[in-house]
XYZ file of C-alpha atoms in Angstrom:
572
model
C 37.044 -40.654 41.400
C 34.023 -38.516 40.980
C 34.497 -34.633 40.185
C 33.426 -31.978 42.919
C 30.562 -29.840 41.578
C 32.356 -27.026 43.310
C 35.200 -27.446 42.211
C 34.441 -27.808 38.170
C 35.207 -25.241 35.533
C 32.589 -25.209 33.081
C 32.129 -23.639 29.259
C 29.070 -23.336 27.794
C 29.457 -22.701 23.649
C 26.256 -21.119 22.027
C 26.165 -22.229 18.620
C 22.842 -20.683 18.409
C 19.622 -22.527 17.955
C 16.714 -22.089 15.372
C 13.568 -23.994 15.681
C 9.994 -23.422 14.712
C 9.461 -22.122 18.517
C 12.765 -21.309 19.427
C 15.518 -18.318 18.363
C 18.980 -18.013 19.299
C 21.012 -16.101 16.913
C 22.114 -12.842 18.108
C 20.441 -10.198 19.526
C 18.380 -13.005 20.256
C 19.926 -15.314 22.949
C 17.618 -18.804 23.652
C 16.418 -20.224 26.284
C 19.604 -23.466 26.484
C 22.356 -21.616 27.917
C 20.512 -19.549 30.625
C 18.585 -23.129 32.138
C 21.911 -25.379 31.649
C 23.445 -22.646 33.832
C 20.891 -22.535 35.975
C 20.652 -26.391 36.456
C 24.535 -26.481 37.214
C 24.741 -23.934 39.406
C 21.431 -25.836 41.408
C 23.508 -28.916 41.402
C 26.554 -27.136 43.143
C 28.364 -25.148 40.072
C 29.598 -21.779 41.884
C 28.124 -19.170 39.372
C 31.743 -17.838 38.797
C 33.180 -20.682 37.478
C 30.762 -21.569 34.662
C 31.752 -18.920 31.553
C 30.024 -18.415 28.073
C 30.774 -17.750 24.429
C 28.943 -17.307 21.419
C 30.528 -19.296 18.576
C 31.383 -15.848 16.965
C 33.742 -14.953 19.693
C 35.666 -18.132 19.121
C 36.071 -17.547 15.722
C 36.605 -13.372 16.238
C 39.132 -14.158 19.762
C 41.198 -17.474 19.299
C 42.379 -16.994 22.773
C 39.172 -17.865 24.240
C 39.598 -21.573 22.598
C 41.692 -21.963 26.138
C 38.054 -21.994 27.782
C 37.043 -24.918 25.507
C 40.386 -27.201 25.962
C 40.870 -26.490 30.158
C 37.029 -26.650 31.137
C 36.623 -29.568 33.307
C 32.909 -29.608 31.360
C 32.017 -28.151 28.173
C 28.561 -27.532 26.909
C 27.854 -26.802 23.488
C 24.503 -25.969 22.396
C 23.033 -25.495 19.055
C 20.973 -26.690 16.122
C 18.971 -25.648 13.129
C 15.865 -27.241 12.415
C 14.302 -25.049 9.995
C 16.682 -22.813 7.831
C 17.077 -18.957 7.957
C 19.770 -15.919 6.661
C 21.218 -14.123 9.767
C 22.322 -10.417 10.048
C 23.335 -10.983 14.035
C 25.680 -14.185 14.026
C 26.461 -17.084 12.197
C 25.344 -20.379 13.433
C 28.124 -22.958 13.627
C 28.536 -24.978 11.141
C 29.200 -29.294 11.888
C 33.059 -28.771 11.258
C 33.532 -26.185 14.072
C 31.159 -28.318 16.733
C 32.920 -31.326 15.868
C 36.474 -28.988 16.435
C 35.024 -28.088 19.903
C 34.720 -31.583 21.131
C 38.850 -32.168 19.515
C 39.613 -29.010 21.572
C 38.071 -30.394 24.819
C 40.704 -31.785 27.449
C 37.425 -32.289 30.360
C 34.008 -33.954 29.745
C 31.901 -32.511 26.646
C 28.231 -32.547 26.256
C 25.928 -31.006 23.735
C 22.184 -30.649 23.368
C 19.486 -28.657 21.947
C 18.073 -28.995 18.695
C 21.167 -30.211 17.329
C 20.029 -33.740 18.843
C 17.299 -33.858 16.203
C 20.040 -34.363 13.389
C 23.271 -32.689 11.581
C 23.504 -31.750 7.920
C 26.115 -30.754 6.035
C 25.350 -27.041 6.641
C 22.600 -24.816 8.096
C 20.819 -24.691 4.776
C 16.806 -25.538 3.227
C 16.321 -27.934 0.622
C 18.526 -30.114 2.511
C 18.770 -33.825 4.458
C 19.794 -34.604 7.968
C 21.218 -37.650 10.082
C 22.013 -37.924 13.822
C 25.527 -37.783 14.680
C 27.012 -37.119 18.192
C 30.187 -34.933 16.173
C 32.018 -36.778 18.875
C 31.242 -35.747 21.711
C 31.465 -37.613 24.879
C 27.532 -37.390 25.462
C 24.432 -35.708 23.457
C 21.714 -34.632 25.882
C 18.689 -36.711 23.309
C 16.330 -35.001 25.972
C 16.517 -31.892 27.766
C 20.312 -30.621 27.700
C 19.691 -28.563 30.678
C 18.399 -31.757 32.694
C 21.149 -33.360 31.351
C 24.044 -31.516 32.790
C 22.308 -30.920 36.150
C 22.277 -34.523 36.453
C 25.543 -35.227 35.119
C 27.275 -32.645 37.536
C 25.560 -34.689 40.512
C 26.769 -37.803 39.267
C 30.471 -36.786 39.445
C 30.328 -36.782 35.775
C 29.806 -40.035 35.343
C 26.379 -39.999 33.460
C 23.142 -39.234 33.020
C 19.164 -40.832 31.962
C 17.755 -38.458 29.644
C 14.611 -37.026 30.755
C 12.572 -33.880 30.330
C 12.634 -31.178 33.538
C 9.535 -30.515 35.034
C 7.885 -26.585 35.345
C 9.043 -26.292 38.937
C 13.091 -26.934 37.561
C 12.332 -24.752 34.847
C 11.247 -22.141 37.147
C 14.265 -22.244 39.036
C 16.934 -23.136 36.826
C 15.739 -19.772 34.433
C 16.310 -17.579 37.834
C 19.372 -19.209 39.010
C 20.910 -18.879 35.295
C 19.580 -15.493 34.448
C 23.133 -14.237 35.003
C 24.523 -15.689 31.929
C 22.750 -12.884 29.644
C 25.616 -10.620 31.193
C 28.965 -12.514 29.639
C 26.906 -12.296 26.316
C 28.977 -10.160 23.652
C 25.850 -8.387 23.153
C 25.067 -7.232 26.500
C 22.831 -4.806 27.631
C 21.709 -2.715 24.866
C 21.188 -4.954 22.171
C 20.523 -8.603 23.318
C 16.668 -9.986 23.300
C 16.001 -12.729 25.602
C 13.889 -15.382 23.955
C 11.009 -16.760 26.538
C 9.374 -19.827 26.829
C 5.990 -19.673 27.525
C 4.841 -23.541 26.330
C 6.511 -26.205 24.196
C 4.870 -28.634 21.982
C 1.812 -29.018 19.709
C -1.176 -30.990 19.546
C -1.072 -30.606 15.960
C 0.887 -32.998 13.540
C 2.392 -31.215 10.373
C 4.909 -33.477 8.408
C 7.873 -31.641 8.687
C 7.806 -29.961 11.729
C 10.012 -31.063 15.039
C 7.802 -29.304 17.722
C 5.651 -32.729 18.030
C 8.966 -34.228 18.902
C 8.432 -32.092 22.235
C 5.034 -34.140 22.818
C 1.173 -32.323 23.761
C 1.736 -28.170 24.856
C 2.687 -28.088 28.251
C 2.733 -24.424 29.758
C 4.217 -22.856 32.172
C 2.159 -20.972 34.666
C 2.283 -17.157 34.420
C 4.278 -16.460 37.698
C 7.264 -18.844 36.182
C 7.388 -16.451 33.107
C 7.286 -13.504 35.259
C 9.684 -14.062 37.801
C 12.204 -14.874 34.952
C 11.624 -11.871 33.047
C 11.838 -9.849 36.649
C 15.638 -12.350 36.791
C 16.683 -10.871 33.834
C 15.326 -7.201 34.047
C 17.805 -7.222 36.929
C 20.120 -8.542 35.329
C 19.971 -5.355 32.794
C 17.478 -6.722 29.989
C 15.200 -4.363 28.676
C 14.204 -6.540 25.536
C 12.210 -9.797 25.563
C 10.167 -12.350 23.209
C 7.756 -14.693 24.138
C 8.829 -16.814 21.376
C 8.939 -20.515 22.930
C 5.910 -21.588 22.044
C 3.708 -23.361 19.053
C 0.707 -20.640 19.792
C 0.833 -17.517 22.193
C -3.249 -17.713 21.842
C -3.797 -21.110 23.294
C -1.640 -20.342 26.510
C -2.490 -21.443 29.156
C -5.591 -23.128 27.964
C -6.336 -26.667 26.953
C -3.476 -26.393 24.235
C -6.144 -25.646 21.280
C -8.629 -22.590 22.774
C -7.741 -19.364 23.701
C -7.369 -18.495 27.404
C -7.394 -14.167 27.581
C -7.251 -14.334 31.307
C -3.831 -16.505 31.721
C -2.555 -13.906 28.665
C -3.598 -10.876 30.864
C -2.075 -12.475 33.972
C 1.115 -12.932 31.508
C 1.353 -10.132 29.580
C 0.188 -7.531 33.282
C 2.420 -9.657 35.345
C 5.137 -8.575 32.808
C 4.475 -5.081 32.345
C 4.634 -4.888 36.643
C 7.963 -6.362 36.904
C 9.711 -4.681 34.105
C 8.213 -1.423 33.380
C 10.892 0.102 31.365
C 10.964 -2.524 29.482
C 11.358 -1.434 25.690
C 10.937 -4.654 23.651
C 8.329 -7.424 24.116
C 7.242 -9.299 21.010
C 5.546 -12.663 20.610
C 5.971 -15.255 17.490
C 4.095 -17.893 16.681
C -0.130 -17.964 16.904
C -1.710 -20.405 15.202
C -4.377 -19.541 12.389
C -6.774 -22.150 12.870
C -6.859 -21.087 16.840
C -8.092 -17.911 15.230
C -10.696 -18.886 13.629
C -12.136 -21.930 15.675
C -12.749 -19.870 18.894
C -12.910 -16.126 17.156
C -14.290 -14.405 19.747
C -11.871 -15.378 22.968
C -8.877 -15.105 20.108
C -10.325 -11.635 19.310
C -10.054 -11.102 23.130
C -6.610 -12.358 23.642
C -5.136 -10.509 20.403
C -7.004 -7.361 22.378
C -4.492 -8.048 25.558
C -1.788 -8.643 23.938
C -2.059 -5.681 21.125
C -2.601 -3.771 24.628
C 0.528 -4.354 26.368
C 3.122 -5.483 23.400
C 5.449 -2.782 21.875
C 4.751 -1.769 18.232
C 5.962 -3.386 15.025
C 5.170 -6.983 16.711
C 4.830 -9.791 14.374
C 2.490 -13.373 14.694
C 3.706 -15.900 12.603
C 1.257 -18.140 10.867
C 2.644 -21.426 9.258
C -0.258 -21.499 6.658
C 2.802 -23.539 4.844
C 1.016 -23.766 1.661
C -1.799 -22.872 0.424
C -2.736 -25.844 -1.895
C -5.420 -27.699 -0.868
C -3.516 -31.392 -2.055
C 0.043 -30.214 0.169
C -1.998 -29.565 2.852
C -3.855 -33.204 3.093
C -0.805 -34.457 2.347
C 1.063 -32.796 5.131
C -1.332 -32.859 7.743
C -1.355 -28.772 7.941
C -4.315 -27.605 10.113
C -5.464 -24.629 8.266
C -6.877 -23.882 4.904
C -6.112 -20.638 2.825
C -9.427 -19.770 3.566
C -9.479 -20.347 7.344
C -5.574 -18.668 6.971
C -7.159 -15.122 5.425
C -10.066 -15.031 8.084
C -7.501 -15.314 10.766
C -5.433 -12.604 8.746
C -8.240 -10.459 8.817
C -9.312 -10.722 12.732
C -5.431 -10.280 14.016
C -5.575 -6.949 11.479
C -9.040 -5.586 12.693
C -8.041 -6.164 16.485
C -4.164 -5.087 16.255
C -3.647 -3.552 13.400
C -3.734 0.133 14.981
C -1.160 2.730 15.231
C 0.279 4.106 18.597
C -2.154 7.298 18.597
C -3.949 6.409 16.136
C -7.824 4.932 15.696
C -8.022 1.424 17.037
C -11.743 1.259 16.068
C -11.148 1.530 12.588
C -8.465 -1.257 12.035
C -6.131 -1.492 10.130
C -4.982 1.386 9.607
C -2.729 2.905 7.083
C -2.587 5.522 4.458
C -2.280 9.499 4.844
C -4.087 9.948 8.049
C -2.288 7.010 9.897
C 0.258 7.882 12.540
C 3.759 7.645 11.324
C 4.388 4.663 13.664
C 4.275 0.674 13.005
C 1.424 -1.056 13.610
C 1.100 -2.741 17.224
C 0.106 -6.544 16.234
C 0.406 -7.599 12.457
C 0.276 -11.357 11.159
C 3.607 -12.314 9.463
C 2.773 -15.655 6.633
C 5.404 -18.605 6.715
C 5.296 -20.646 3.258
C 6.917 -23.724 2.981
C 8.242 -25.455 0.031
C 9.267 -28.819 -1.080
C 6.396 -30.397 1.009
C 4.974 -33.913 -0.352
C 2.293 -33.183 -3.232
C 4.050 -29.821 -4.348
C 3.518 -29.285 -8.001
C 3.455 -26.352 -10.313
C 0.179 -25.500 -9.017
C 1.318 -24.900 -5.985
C 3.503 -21.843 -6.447
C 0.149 -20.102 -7.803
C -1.778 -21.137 -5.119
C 0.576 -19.287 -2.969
C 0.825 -16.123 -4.894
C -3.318 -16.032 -5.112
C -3.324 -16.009 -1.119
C -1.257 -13.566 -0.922
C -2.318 -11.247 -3.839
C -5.893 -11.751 -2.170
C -4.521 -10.280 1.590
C -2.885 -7.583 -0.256
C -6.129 -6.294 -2.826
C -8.559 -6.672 0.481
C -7.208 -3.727 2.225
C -4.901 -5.856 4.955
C -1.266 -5.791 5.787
C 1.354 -8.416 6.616
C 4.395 -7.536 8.418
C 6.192 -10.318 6.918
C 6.303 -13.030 4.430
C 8.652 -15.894 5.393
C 9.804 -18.135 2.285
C 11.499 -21.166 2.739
C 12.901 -24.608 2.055
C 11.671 -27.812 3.900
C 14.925 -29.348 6.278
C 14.282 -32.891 6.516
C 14.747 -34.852 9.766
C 14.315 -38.041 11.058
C 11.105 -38.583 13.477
C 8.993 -36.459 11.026
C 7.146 -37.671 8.654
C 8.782 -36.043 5.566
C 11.813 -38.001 6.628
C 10.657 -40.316 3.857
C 10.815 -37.512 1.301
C 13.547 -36.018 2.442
C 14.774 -32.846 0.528
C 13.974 -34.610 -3.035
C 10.876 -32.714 -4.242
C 12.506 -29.064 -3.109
C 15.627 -30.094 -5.063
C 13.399 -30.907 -7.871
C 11.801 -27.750 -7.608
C 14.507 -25.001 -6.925
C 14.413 -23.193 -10.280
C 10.602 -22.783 -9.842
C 11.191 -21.930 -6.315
C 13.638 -19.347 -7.143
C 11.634 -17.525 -9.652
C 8.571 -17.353 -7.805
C 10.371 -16.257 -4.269
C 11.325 -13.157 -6.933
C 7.616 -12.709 -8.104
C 6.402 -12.265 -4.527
C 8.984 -10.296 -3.720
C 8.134 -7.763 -6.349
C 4.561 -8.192 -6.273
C 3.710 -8.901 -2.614
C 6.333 -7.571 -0.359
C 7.328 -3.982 -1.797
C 4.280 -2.478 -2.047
C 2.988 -4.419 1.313
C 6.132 -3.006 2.962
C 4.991 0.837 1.378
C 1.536 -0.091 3.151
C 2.971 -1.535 6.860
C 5.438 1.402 6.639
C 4.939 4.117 4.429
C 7.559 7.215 4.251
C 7.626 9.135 6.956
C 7.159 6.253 9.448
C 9.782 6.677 12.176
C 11.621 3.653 14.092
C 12.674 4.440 17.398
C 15.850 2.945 18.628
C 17.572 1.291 15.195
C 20.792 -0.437 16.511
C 23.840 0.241 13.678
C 25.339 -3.549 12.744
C 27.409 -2.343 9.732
C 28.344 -0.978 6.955
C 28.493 -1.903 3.012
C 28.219 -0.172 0.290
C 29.017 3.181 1.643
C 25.484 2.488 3.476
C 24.968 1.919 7.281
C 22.488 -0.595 7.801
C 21.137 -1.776 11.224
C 17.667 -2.589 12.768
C 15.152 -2.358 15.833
C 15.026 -5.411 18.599
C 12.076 -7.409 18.238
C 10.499 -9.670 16.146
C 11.366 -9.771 12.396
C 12.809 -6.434 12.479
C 12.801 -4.529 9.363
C 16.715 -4.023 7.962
C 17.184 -0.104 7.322
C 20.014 1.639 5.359
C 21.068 5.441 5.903
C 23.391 6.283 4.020
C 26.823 6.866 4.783
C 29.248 5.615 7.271
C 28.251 5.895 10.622
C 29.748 4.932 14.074
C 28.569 1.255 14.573
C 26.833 0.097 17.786
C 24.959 3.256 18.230
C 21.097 3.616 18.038
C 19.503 5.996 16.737
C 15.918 7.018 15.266
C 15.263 6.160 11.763
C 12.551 8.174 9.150
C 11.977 5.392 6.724
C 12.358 7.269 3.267
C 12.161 4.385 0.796
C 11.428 0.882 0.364
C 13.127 -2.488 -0.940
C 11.355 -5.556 -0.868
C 12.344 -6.652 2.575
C 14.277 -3.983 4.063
C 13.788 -0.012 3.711
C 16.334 3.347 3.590
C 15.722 5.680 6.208
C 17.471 8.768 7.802
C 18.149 10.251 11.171
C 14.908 11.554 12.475
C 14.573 14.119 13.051
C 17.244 15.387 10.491
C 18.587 18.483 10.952
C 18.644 20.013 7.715
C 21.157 22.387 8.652
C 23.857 19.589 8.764
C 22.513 17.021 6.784
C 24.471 15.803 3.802
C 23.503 15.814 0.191
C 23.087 12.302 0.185
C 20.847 12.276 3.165
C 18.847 14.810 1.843
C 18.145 13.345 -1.607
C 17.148 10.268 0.190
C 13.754 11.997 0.974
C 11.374 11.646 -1.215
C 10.634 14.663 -3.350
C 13.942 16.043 -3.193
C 16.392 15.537 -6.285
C 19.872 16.510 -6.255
C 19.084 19.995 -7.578
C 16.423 20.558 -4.562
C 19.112 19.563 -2.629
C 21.967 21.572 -3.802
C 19.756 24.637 -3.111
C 18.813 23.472 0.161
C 22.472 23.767 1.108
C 23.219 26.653 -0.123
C 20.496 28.168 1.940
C 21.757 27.330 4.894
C 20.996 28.015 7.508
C 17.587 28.074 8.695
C 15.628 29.113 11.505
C 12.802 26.086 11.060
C 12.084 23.419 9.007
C 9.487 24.850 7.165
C 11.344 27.237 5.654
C 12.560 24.694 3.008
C 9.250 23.201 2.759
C 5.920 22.173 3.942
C 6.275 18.513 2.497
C 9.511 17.864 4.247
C 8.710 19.101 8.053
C 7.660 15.056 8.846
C 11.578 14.555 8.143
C 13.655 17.298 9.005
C 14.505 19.577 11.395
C 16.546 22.870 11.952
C 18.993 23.723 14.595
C 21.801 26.194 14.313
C 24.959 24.113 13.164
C 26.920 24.554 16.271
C 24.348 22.346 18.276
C 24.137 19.673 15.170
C 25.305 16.112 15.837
C-alpha cells in the first residue's frame, strides 16, 4: 500500500553542505533543504507536517532525535567537497549520518553533495569513496527531484534526474518557509542563492563539472525567491550558487551586465531593507578575456552589493607546470590583471572616491571596501613540487607591493573524489607535502595576510552589525553576515547573540580586535580602552580617573574616530 502525500510526516536533517559553489554551514543555510521542501509540499506534503533541524540541534536537544525515528520520510542532506574550519556549525561527520538512517523507523533518503563520496571526516589532504551510510535511497541526482518524485510514487521509488528552471522556480517559493524553523532565524541566518550551476571549464579536482555546462536561471526566478524569503523575514542573502557571477546569464564564458543589472535591480526592488547581499565566486580568466563588459558588470554589482563583499578567484596555483597539469584556466599573470580590474572598479569606500580605486590609507573612509577579490590556493595538485610554494608566495607578495588589496586568501588541501580527474592521485602528493604546506601557510600568513588585513581594514574602520557567537579567552568574538566575514574580538564577556558595531583596533592575521563603536569613554573599561591604539595602560588609568567628560575630545584629538562621551547614567 502506497503512502498518502498528505498524510506523511517528514524530517529534513541539514548536515550542512560545502562545495566550490555552494555554502551551508550556519548563518549560511543552502539551497537543499528550502527546494526538497518545496518539491514535497508541490507533490502534496501539507507545509506543517514537514519539520527541520540542523545537525547541531540533534546533537545540542536529544529530544528532537524523536523527529528522525517517527518521520514517515526523512531527508538528510549534506556533504563536503572541498574542506573548510567553521565558526557557525559543525558539519556532520559519517558516524552521525550513518546514526540517522539506524534512528529512522519511515523511509530515509539523502542527497546533496554527499552523493559525490564519504571520507572518514570533513578534512583536506584526504580520500573519498561512495557509500549510501545505509540509507534506504541516495538521491545520485538532484535530492530535491528526488523526493518530489518519491512522495508521488507512494514512496516506492524514484529515476534520478535533474529539475528543470521552471521546478526550481517553484519549489524555492513553495519551500521558502523552511528558513523560519532554522535555529538561526531571523537575525542571523544568510540564505545562499543559486544563480547558475556548472562550468564549462575542466579543473582536475573540482566537482562543479559533475553538474555539466552553466545553466542559469533567469533573473525573475532569483527574484521572486529572494522576494519568498524577504517575507519570510530574511534580510541577508548570497548569490553564491554559481561557478562565475560575471558570466550570468551569458553564454557561460562572457560577461552579460544587462542580465546582472536585471538581477542585482530586480533584487534591490523586492527587498529594499535588505542588509546583506554578497556574491562568491567570479572567475579570473572571465576578467580578463572580455575586460571591458567584466569592468561593466563588476560596475553593477559594486553598485548595488553591500560593503566588505568578497569574489573568489580559484587561481589554485600559481605554477605554471600544476596548472597544465590540472587543467586550471588562468595564469598568475592573467590572475593579477583580473586582481587589478575588480580593485580599480570596486575597490572604493562607501563615501569615499570611486574614481581613484582602490582606496586605502589616511584619507580613506573608515568603511570596508564594496567589491574586493579574495585568492583560493590549492595544494596537493598533480605536479606540486617545492617550487610551487614560492610560486605562490611571489603572486601574492607581487598583489601586495603593487598597491592592491585582497580581502581574503583561502589556503587549502585538495579532497579527492571519484569522477575528477585527481581521483587517480588521490590525497598522496598533499600527504607528501604537509610539513612544507604547513610552514609556508605560516609564511603567508605573516607576510601576506597581516599587513594586507592593516591595508583592507586599517584601525579605525568600523563594522556595522557584528553578531556575538562566543566567548574564549575572556574575549568575545563574533562577526558580520556576508561573505568571508572577518572574525573580531572585544574584549571581555559580553551577552551573546547581540549585534553590535565594532571599531577595528588591531589586527591578527585573519581576524582583528575591535571595540564598541562608538565607545563611550565615560564607561569604557580599562581593557577596552588600552585596546586602542596609542593608549597604554598608564594613558588609560588617567583617562579614568578623569572621568567624566563632556566630549570626546577632551581626552584627545587622536582618539575622537573611537570614542565617545555621554554622561554615565545614559551609558550601556
Amino acid at each position: 500500500m502506497t503512502a498518502d502525500p498528505e498524510t506523511l510526516d517528514v524530517t529534513i536533517v541539514d548536515g550542512y553542505v560545502d562545495e566550490p559553489a555552494h555554502f551551508g554551514v550556519p548563518p549560511y543555510i543552502s539551497t537543499y533543504p528550502r527546494y526538497a521542501a518545496g518539491a514535497m509540499v508541490e507533490a502534496g506534503v501539507p507545509r506543517e507536517r514537514i519539520t527541520y533541524h540542523t545537525i547541531d540541534e540533534l546533537r545540542d536537544e536529544r529530544h528532537l532525535w524523536r523527529d528522525v525515528e517517527e518521520a514517515d520520510l526523512l531527508l538528510y542532506v549534506g556533504g563536503m567537497t572541498v574542506p573548510g574550519k567553521y565558526v557557525g556549525g559543525t558539519p556532520a561527520e559519517p558516524d552521525e549520518v550513518r546514526k540517522l538512517a539506524w534512528t529512522a523507523d519511515g523511509t530515509s533518503v539523502m542527497g546533496g553533495p554527499v552523493r559525490f563520496g564519504v571520507g572518514e571526516s570533513n578534512e583536506g589532504a584526504s580520500e573519498t569513496a561512495r557509500d549510501d551510510l545505509d540509507f534506504d535511497f541516495l538521491a545520485m541526482a538532484d535530492v530535491e527531484a528526488a523526493v518530489h518524485d518519491l512522495v508521488e510514487s507512494g514512496l516506492e521509488g524514484f529515476e534520478d534526474r535533474y529539475r528543470s528552471v521552471s521546478e526550481e522556480t517553484r519549489w524555492a517559493r513553495a519551500g521558502a518557509f523552511v528558513v523560519e524553523q532554522h535555529p538561526n532565524h531571523p537575525e542571523y541566518l544568510i540564505c545562499e542563492m543559486e544563480t547558475s550551476r556548472g562550468c564549462p571549464y575542466r579543473c582536475s579536482f573540482c566537482t562543479e563539472p559533475m553538474y555539466g555546462d552553466p545553466d542559469f536561471r533567469p533573473p525573475e526566478s532569483v527574484v521572486d525567491e529572494v522576494d519568498a524569503l524577504s517575507d519570510r523575514g530574511v534580510a541577508h542573502f548570497r548569490l553564491g550558487r554559481q561557478a562565475d557571477i560575471l558570466a550570468y546569464g551569458g553564454d557561460g564564458e562572457s560577461p552579460n551586465p544587462d542580465a546582472l543589472r536585471r538581477l542585482y535591480g530586480g533584487i534591490r526592488e523586492v527587498a529594499p531593507d535588505l542588509e546583506t547581499l554578497h556574491l562568491d565566486n567570479m572567475n579570473p580568466i572571465t576578467v580578463v578575456e572580455w575586460p571591458e563588459k567584466a569592468r561593466e558588470g563588476i560596475r553593477v554589482i559594486a553598485e548595488h552589493n553591500t560593503p566588505g563583499d568578497t569574489a573568489a578567484f580559484g587561481l589554485e596555483s600559481a605554477d605554471p607546470l600544476v596548472q597544465a597539469e590540472n587543467n586550471l584556466n588562468v595564469t598568475a599573470e592573467e590572475c593579477f590583471e583580473a586582481v587589478k580590474i575588480v580593485n580599480e572598479e570596486a575597490g572604493w569606500r562607501p563615501g569615499g572616491d570611486r574614481e581613484n580605486a582602490p582606496t586605502f590609507g589616511d584619507d580613506a573612509p573608515r568603511r570596508l571596501p564594496k567589491l574586493l577579490p579574495g585568492i583560493n590556493l590549492l595544494h596537493g595538485l598533480k605536479g606540486e613540487r617545492r617550487e610551487t610554494f614560492e610560486h605562490n608566495k611571489a603572486f601574492l607578495q607581487r598583489v601586495y607591493d603593487e598597491g592592491l588589496m585582497l580581502r581574503r586568501v583561502n589556503i587549502r588541501q585538495v579532497m579527492a573524489f571519484e569522477g575528477t580527474d585527481m581521483a587517480d592521485t588521490g590525497a598522496q602528493i598533499a600527504n607528501d607535502h604537509k610539513q612544507l604546506f604547513k610552514q609556508y601557510k605560516q609564511e603567508v600568513r605573516e607576510t601576506i595576510d597581516n599587513p594586507m588585513l592593516k591595508r583592507v581594514a586599517p584601525p579605525g574602520t568600523v563594522l556595522p552589525d557584528v553578531h556575538l557567537e562566543y566567548h574564549q579567552d575572556g574575549k568575545t568574538f563574533g562577526r558580520q553576515l556576508g561573505t568571508y566575514p572577518l572574525l573580531v574580538g572585544l574584549p571581555g564577556e559580553r551577552e551573546l547573540g547581540r549585534t553590535i558595531d565594532v571599531a577595528i583596533t588591531g589586527h591578527g592575521y585573519r581576524s582583528v580586535t575591535g571595540v564598541p563603536h562608538p565607545l563611550n569613554v565615560n564607561s569604557a573599561s580599562m581593557d577596552e580602552l588600552t585596546t586602542i591604539p596609542g593608549i597604554g595602560k598608564s594613558r588609560a588609568g588617567d583617562i579614568v580617573v578623569g572621568r567624566p567628560y563632556e566630549s570626546a575630545a577632551e581626552v584627545g584629538e587622536d582618539l575622537t574616530e573611537f570614542v565617545t562621551a555621554r554622561s554615565p547614567e545614559s551609558a550601556d
